[in-house]
Short mmCIF file of C-alpha atoms in Angstrom, two decimals:
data_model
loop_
_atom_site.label_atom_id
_atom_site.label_comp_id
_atom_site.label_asym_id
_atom_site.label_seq_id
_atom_site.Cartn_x
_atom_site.Cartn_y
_atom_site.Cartn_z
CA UNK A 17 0.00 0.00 0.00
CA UNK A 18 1.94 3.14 -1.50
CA UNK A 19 1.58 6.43 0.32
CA UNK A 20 1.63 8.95 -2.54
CA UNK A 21 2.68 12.76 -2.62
CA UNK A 22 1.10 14.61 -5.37
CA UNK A 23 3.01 17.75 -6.57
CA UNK A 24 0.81 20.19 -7.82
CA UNK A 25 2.40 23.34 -9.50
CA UNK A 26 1.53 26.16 -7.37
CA UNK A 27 3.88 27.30 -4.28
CA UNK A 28 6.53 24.94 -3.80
CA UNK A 29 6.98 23.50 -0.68
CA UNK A 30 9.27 25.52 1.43
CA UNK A 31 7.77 24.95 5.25
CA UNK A 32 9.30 22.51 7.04
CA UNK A 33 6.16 19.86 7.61
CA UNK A 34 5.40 19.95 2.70
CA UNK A 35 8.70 19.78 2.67
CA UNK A 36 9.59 17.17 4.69
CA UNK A 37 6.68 15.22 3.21
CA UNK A 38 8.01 15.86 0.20
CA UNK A 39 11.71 14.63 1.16
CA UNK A 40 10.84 11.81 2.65
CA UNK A 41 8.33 10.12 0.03
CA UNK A 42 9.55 7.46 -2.07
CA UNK A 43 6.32 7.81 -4.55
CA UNK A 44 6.10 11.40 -5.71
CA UNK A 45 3.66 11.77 -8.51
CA UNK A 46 4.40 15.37 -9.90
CA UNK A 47 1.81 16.96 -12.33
CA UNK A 48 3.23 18.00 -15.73
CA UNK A 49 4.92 21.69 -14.87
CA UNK A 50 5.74 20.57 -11.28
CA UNK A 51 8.38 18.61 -12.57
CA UNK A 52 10.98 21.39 -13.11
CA UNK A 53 10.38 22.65 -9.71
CA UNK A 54 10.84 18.97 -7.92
CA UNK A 55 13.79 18.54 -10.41
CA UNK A 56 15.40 21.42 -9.57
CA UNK A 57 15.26 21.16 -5.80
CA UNK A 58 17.43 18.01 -6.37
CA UNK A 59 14.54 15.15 -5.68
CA UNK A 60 13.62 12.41 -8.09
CA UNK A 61 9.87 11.87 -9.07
CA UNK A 62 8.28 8.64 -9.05
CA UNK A 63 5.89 9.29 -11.90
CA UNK A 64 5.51 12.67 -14.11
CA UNK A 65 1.87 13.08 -15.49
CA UNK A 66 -0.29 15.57 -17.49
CA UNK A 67 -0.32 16.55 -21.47
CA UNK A 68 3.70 16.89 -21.14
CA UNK A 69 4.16 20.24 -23.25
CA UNK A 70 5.11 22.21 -20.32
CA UNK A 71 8.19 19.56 -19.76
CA UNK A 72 11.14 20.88 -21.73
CA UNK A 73 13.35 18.76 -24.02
CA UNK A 74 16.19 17.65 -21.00
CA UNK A 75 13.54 16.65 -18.51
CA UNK A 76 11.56 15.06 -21.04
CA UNK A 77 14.48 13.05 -21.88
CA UNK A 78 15.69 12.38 -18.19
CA UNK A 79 12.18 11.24 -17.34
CA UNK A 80 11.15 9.67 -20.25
CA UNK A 81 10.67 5.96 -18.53
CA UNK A 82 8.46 7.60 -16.24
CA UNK A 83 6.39 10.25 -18.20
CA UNK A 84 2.73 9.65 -18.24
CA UNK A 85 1.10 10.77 -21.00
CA UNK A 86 -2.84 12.25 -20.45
CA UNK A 87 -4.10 14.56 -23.10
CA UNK A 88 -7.64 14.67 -21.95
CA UNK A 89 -8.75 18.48 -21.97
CA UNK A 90 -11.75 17.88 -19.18
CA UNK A 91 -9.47 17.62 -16.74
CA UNK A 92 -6.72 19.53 -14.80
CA UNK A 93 -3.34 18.10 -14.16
CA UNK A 94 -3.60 17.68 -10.85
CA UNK A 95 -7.19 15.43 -11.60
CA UNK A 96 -5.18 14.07 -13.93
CA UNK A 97 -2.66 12.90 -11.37
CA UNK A 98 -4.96 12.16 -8.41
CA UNK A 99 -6.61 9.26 -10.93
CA UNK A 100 -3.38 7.93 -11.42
CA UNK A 101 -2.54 7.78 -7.99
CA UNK A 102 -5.57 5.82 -6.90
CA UNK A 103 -4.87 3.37 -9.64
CA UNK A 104 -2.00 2.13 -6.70
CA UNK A 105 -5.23 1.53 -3.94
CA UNK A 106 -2.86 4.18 -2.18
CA UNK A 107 -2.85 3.82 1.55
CA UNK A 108 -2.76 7.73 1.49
CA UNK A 109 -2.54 10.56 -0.76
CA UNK A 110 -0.58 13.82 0.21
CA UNK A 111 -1.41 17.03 -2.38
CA UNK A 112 1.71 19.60 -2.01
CA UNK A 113 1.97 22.58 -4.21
CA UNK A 114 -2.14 23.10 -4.60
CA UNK A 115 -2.11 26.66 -3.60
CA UNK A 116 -0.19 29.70 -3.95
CA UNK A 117 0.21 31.38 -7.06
CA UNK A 118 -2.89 31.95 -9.24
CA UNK A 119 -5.81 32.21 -7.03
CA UNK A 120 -8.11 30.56 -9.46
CA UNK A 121 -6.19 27.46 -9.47
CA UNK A 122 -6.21 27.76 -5.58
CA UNK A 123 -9.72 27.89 -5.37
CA UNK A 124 -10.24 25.66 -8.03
CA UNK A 125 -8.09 23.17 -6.40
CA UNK A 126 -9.29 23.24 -2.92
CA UNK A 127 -12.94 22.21 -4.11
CA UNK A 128 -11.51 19.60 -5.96
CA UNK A 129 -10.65 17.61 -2.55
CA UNK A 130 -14.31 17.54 -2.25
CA UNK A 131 -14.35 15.65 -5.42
CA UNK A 132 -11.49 13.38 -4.96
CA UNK A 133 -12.85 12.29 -1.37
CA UNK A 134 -15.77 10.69 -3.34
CA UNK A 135 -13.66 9.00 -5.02
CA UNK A 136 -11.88 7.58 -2.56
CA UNK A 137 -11.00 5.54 0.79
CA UNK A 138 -7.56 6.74 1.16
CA UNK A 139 -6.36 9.01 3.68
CA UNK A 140 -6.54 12.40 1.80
CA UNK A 141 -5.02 16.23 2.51
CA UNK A 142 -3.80 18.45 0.73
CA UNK A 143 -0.58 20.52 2.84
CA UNK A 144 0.21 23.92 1.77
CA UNK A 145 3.19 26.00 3.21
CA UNK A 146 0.56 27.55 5.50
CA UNK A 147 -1.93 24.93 6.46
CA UNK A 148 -3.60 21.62 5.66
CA UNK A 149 -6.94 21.01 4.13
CA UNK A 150 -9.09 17.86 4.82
CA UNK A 151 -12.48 16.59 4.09
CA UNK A 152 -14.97 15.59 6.72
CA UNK A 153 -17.11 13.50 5.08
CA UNK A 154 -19.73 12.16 8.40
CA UNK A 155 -20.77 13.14 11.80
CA UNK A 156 -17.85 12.03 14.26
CA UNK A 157 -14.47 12.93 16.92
CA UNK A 158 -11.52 14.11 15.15
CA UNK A 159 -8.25 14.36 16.66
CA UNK A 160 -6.96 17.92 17.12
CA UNK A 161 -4.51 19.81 19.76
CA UNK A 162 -5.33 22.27 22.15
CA UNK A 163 -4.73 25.73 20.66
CA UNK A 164 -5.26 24.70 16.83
CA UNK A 165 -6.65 27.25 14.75
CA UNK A 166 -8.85 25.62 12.46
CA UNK A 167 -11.99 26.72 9.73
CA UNK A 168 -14.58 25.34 8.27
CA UNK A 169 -16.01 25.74 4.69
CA UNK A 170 -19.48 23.61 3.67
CA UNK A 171 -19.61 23.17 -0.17
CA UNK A 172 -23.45 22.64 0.30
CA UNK A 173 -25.17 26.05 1.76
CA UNK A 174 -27.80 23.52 3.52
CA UNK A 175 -25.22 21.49 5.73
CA UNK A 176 -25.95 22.01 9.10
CA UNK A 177 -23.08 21.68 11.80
CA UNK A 178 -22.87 21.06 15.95
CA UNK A 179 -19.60 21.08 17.24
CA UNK A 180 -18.47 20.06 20.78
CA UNK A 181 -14.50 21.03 21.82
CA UNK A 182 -14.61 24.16 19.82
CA UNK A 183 -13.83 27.83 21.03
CA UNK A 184 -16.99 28.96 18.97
CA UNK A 185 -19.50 26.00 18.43
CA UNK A 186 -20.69 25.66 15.02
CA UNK A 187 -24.37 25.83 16.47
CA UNK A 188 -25.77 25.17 13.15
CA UNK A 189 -24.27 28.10 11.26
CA UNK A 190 -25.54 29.00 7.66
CA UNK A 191 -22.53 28.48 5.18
CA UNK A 192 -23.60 31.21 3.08
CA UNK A 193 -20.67 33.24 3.00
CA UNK A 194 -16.85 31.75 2.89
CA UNK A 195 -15.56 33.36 5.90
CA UNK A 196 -18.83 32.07 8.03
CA UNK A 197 -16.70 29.48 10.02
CA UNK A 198 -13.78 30.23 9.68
CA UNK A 199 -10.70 31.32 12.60
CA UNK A 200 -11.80 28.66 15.13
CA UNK A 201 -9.71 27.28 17.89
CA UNK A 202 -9.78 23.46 19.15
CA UNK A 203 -10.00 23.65 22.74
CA UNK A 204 -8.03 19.89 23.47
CA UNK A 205 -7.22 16.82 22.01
CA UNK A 206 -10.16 15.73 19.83
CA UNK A 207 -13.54 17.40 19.00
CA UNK A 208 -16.86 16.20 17.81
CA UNK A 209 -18.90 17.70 14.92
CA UNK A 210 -22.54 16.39 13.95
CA UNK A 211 -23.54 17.04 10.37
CA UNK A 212 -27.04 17.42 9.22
CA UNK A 213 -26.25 16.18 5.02
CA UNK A 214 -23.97 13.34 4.09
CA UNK A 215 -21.93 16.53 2.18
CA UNK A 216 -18.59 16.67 2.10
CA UNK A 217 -17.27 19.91 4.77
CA UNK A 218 -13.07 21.04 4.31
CA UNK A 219 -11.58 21.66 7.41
CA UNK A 220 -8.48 23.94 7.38
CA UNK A 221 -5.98 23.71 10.04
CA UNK A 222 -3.26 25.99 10.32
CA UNK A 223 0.71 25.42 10.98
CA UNK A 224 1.71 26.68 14.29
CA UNK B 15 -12.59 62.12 -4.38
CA UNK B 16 -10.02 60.19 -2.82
CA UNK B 17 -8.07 57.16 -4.78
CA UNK B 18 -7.75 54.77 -1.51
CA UNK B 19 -5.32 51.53 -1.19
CA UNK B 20 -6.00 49.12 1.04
CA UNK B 21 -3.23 47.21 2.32
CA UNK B 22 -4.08 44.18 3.92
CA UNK B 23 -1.73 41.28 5.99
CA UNK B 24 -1.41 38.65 3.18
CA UNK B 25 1.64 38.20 0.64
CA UNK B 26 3.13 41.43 0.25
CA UNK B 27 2.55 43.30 -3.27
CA UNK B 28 5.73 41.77 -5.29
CA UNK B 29 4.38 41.72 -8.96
CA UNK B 30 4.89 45.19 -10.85
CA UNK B 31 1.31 45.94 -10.96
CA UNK B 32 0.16 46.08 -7.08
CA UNK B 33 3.55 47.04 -6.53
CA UNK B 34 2.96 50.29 -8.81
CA UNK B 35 -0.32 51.12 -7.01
CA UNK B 36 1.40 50.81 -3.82
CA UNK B 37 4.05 53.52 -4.32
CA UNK B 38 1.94 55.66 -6.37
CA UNK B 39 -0.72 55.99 -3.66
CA UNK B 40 -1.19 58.98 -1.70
CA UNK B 41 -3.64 56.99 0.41
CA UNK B 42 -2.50 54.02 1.69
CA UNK B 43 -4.74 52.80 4.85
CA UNK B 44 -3.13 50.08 6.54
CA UNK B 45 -4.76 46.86 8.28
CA UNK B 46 -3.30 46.73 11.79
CA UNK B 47 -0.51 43.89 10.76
CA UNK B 48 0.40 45.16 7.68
CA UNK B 49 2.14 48.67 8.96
CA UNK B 50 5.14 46.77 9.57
CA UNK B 51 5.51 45.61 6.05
CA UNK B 52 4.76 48.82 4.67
CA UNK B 53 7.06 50.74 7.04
CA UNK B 54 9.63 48.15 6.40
CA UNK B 55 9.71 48.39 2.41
CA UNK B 56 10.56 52.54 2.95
CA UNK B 57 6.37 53.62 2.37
CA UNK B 58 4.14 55.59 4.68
CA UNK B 59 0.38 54.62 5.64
CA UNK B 60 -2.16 57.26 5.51
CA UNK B 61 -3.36 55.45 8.45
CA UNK B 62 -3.36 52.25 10.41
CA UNK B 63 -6.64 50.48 11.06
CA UNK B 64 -7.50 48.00 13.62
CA UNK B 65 -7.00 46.56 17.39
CA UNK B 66 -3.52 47.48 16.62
CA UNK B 67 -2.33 44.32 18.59
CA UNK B 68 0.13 43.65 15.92
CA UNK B 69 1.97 46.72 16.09
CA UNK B 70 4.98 46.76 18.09
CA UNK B 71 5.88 49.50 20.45
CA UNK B 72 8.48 51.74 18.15
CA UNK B 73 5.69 51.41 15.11
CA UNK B 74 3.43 52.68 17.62
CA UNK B 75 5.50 55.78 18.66
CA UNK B 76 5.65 56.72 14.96
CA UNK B 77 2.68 56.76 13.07
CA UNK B 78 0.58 57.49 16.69
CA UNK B 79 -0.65 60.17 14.50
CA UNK B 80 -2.93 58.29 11.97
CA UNK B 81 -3.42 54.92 14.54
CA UNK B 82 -7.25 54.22 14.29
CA UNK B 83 -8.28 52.00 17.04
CA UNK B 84 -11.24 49.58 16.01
CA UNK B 85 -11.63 46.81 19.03
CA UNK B 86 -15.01 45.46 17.13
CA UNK B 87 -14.44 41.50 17.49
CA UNK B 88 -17.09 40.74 14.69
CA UNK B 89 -15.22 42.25 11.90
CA UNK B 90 -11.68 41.19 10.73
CA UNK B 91 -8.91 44.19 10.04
CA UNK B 92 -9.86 44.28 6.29
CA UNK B 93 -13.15 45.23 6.88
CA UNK B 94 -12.29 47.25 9.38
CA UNK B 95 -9.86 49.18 6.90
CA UNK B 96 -12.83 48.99 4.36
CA UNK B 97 -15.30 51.07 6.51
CA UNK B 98 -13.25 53.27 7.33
CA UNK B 99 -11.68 54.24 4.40
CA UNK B 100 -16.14 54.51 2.68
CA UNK B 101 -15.76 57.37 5.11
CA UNK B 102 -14.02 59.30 2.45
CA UNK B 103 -16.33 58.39 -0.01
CA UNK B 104 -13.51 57.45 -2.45
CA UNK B 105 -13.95 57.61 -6.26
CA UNK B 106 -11.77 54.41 -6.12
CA UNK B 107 -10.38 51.42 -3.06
CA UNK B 108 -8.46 48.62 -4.23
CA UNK B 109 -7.44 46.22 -1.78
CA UNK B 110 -4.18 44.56 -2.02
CA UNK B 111 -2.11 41.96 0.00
CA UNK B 112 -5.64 39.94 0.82
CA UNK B 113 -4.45 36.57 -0.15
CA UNK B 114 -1.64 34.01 0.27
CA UNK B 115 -0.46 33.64 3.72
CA UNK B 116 -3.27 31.48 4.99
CA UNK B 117 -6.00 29.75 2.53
CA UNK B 118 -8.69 30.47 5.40
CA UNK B 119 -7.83 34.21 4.78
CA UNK B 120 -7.31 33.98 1.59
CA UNK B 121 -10.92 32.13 0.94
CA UNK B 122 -12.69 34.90 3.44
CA UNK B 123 -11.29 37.50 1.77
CA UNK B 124 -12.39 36.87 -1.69
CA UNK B 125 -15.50 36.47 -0.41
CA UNK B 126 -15.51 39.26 1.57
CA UNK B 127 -14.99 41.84 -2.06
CA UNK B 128 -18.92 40.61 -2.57
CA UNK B 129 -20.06 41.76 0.87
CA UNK B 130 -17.89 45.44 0.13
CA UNK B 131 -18.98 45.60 -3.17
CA UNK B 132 -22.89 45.45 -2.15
CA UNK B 133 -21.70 48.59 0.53
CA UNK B 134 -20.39 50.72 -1.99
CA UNK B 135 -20.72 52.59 -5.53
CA UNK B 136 -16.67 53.23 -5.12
CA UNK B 137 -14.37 51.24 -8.05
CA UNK B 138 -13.59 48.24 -6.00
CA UNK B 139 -10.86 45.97 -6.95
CA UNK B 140 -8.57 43.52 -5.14
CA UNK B 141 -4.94 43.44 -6.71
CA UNK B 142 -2.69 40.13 -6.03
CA UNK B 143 0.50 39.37 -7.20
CA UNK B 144 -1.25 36.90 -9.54
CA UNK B 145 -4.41 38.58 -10.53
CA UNK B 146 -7.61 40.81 -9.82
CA UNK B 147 -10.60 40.48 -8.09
CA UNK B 148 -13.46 42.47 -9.43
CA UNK B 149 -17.34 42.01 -8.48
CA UNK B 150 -20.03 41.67 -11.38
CA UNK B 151 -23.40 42.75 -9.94
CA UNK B 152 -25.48 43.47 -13.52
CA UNK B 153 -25.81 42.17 -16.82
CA UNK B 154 -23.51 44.47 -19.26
CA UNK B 155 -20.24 44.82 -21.67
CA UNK B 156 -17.01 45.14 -19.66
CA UNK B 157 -14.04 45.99 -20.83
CA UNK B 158 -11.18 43.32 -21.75
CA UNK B 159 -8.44 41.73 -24.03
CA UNK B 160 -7.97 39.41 -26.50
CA UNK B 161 -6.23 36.47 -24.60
CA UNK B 162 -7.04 37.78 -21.34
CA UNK B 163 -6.90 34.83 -18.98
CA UNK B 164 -10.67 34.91 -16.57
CA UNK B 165 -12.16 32.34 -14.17
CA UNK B 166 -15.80 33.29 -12.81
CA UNK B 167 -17.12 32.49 -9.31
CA UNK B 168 -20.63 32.86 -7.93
CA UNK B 169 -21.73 32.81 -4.41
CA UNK B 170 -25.04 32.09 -5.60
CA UNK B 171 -25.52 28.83 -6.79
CA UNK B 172 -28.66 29.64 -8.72
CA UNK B 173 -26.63 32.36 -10.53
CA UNK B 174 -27.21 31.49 -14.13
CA UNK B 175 -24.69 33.67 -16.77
CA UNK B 176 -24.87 33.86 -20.54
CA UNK B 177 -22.04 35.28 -22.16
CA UNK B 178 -20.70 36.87 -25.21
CA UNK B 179 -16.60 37.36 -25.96
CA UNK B 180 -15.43 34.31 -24.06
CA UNK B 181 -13.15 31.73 -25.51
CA UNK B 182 -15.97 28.94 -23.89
CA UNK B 183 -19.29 30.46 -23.59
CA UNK B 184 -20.68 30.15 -19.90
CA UNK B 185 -24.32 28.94 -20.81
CA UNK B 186 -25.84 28.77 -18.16
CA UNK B 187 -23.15 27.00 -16.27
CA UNK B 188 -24.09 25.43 -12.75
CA UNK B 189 -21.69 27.18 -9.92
CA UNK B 190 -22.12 24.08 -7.87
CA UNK B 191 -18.53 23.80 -7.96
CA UNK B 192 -15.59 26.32 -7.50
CA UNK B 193 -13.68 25.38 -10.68
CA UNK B 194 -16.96 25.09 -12.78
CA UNK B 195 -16.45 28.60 -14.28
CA UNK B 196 -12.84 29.16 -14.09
CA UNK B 197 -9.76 29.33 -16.81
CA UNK B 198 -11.51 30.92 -20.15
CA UNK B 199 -10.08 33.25 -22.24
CA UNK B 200 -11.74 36.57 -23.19
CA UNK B 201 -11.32 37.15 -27.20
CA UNK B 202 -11.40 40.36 -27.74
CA UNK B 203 -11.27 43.94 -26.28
CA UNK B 204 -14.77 43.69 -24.87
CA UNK B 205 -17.21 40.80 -23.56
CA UNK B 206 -20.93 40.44 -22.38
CA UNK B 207 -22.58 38.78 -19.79
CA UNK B 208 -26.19 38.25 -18.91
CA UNK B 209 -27.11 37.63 -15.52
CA UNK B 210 -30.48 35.96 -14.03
CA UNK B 211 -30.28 37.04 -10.56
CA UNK B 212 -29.39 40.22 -9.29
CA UNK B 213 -26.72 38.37 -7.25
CA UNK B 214 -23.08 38.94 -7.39
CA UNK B 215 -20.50 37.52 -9.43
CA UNK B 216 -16.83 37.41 -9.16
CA UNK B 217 -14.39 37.58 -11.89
CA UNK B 218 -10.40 36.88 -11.52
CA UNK B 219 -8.57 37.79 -14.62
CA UNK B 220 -5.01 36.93 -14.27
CA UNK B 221 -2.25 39.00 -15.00
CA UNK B 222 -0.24 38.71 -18.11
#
C-alpha cells in the first residue's frame, strides 16, 4: 500500500512539515509543470503526469521511462494525477503545491478535494506552506490539539453543523458566506462535529 | 474624491502591478498587521486600522498620529480598513495583499470583495500578485483583451450567466462547484454577460 505525494504546481513547498513530506516520500507523482520545480530542488519523481508540453526537451528526456502521458482536456493536471494515484489503492494521498500562485487554481483546487474524497477511501489532505486542508465526510471525533486554529467551509449552503470542543461551536451556522466558520480554535485533544447532510465539509488547520 | 489603497496582511505586493499602485498611492490605509511591512519596504500609511495588537511599540511611537483603534471583534482588520476608508467616499479602493499567507484568509477574503462591493458605488478591486478580483453585480459589456486569462465564481448557486466574448461560452453553467467557471479566455477587447439574478458575481482575470 503506496503512500503517494502529489506535486501540484503552485507554491513549492518551502515549510518545514510539505517539505519534509516531500523529502521523505519514495512515490512522488508530480503533475506535468511541477516537474521542473521537484527537479530542480534536487529530488527524483516517481511518476511525471499531465499533457507533457510544459516539460522541456532535457527533462523530457531524463524522465522519459516515467512520463505519463494524459491529453484529456476535461481535466486539470492535478485530476489528472490524483486518478493515477488511486490506480495504486494508495494507503494515502498527500497534495503539495495546490495553492499559492494563481488564485483561481487555488480555489479551483481546494474544491476539488471535495471531489477526490468521493472518489476515494484513502487518507486524503492536501498541505500547503501555511496549512492543511481535509475533508470531513460524516458526523464524528476528530483528533486535534489544544490551541489549533482551524476553519470550516461547507460546499453545500444547507449542511448544518454542531460542534463540541470548539472555542466557537458551530451551532448550526448557515454556510452562506466563505468566511462564516472560519478562525476557530480546538480547545483539546479531539472534538466532535454532527452534520445534518452526508456533504462533504473542508476543514483547514493551520501550521503553528 | 479620494483614490484609496488598502493594504491588507497577506503576501506582500511583489508583482509590478500592485507594486505600482502601492508607491503611487497617496492613500495608503493600513490593516493593523500590515504597517510593519509597509514601514519596512521605505512607504508611509495614511493610516493604520484596527486593534492594533500587531503593532509593536516603536511602530506605535511613529505613526501614533494616523493609529485608528477599532476593538469590534465581529469584523476582521480588512473590513475594518474597508469602513473606514467609505468614510471618504472614495472615487476608487483597491485592496491589495488579501491573499496568500493562509487559505482560510485567503478564501474569506475573496469572499468578503462581494459583501464590500454590495456597501459601496466606489471602483472596487482587489490586486494580487497573480491577478484581480473584481465584483459583477449586472448584466452588461465590460471591458477586456484578446487572450485575457478569466475564471468566474458565484456565491449564488442559482446564478445562471450567458455570455458573449469568451473563448468557452458560460451557458448557463451550474456554480455548484468552484472550478466550474474558471480558466476561459476573453477574445477580444470587450465581452458580455447576462445575468439571471441580481446576485453577485466574481471575476479573476489573471495577470499577463
Amino acid at each position: 500500500m503506496k503512500e503517494i505525494v502529489i506535486l501540484a504546481d503552485g507554491e513549492f513547498p518551502e515549510h518545514k512539515l510539505p517539505l519534509g513530506l516531500l523529502r521523505e516520500s519514495k512515490c512522488v507523482v508530480c503533475c506535468d509543470g511541477a516537474a521542473a520545480s521537484l527537479d530542480k530542488a534536487g529530488m527524483t519523481p516517481f511518476a511525471i503526469v499531465g499533457d507533457l508540453d510544459s516539460l522541456d526537451d532535457k527533462l523530457r528526456q531524463k524522465y522519459a521511462h516515467i512520463l505519463i502521458f494524459d491529453s484529456c482536456q476535461e481535466t486539470n493536471d492535478l485530476t489528472k494525477a490524483f486518478r493515477y494515484s488511486l490506480s495504486f489503492d494508495p494507503k494515502s494521498i498527500t497534495i503539495l503545491g495546490a495553492t499559492g500562485k494563481r488564485e483561481d487554481h487555488t480555489l479551483g483546487n481546494i474544491y476539488l478535494l471535495c471531489d477526490y474524497a468521493a472518489e476515494t477511501k484513502s487518507e486524503l489532505t492536501m498541505c500547503t506552506n501555511h496549512g492543511i486542508f481535509r475533508v470531513i465526510q460524516k458526523s464524528g471525533i476528530y483528533d486535534s490539539c489544544a490551541g489549533m486554529q482551524v476553519s470550516f467551509f461547507s460546499m453545500e449552503v444547507e449542511q448544518r453543523v454542531r460542534s463540541k470542543g470548539l472555542k466557537y461551536p458551530l451551532d448550526d451556522v448557515i454556510f452562506d458566506k466563505w468566511w462564516k466558520a472560519t478562525l476557530n480554535e480546538c480547545k483539546g485533544d479531539h472534538f466532535e462535529l454532527e452534520l445534518s447532510l452526508d456533504a462533504p465539509l473542508i476543514m483547514y488547520s493551520s501550521h503553528k
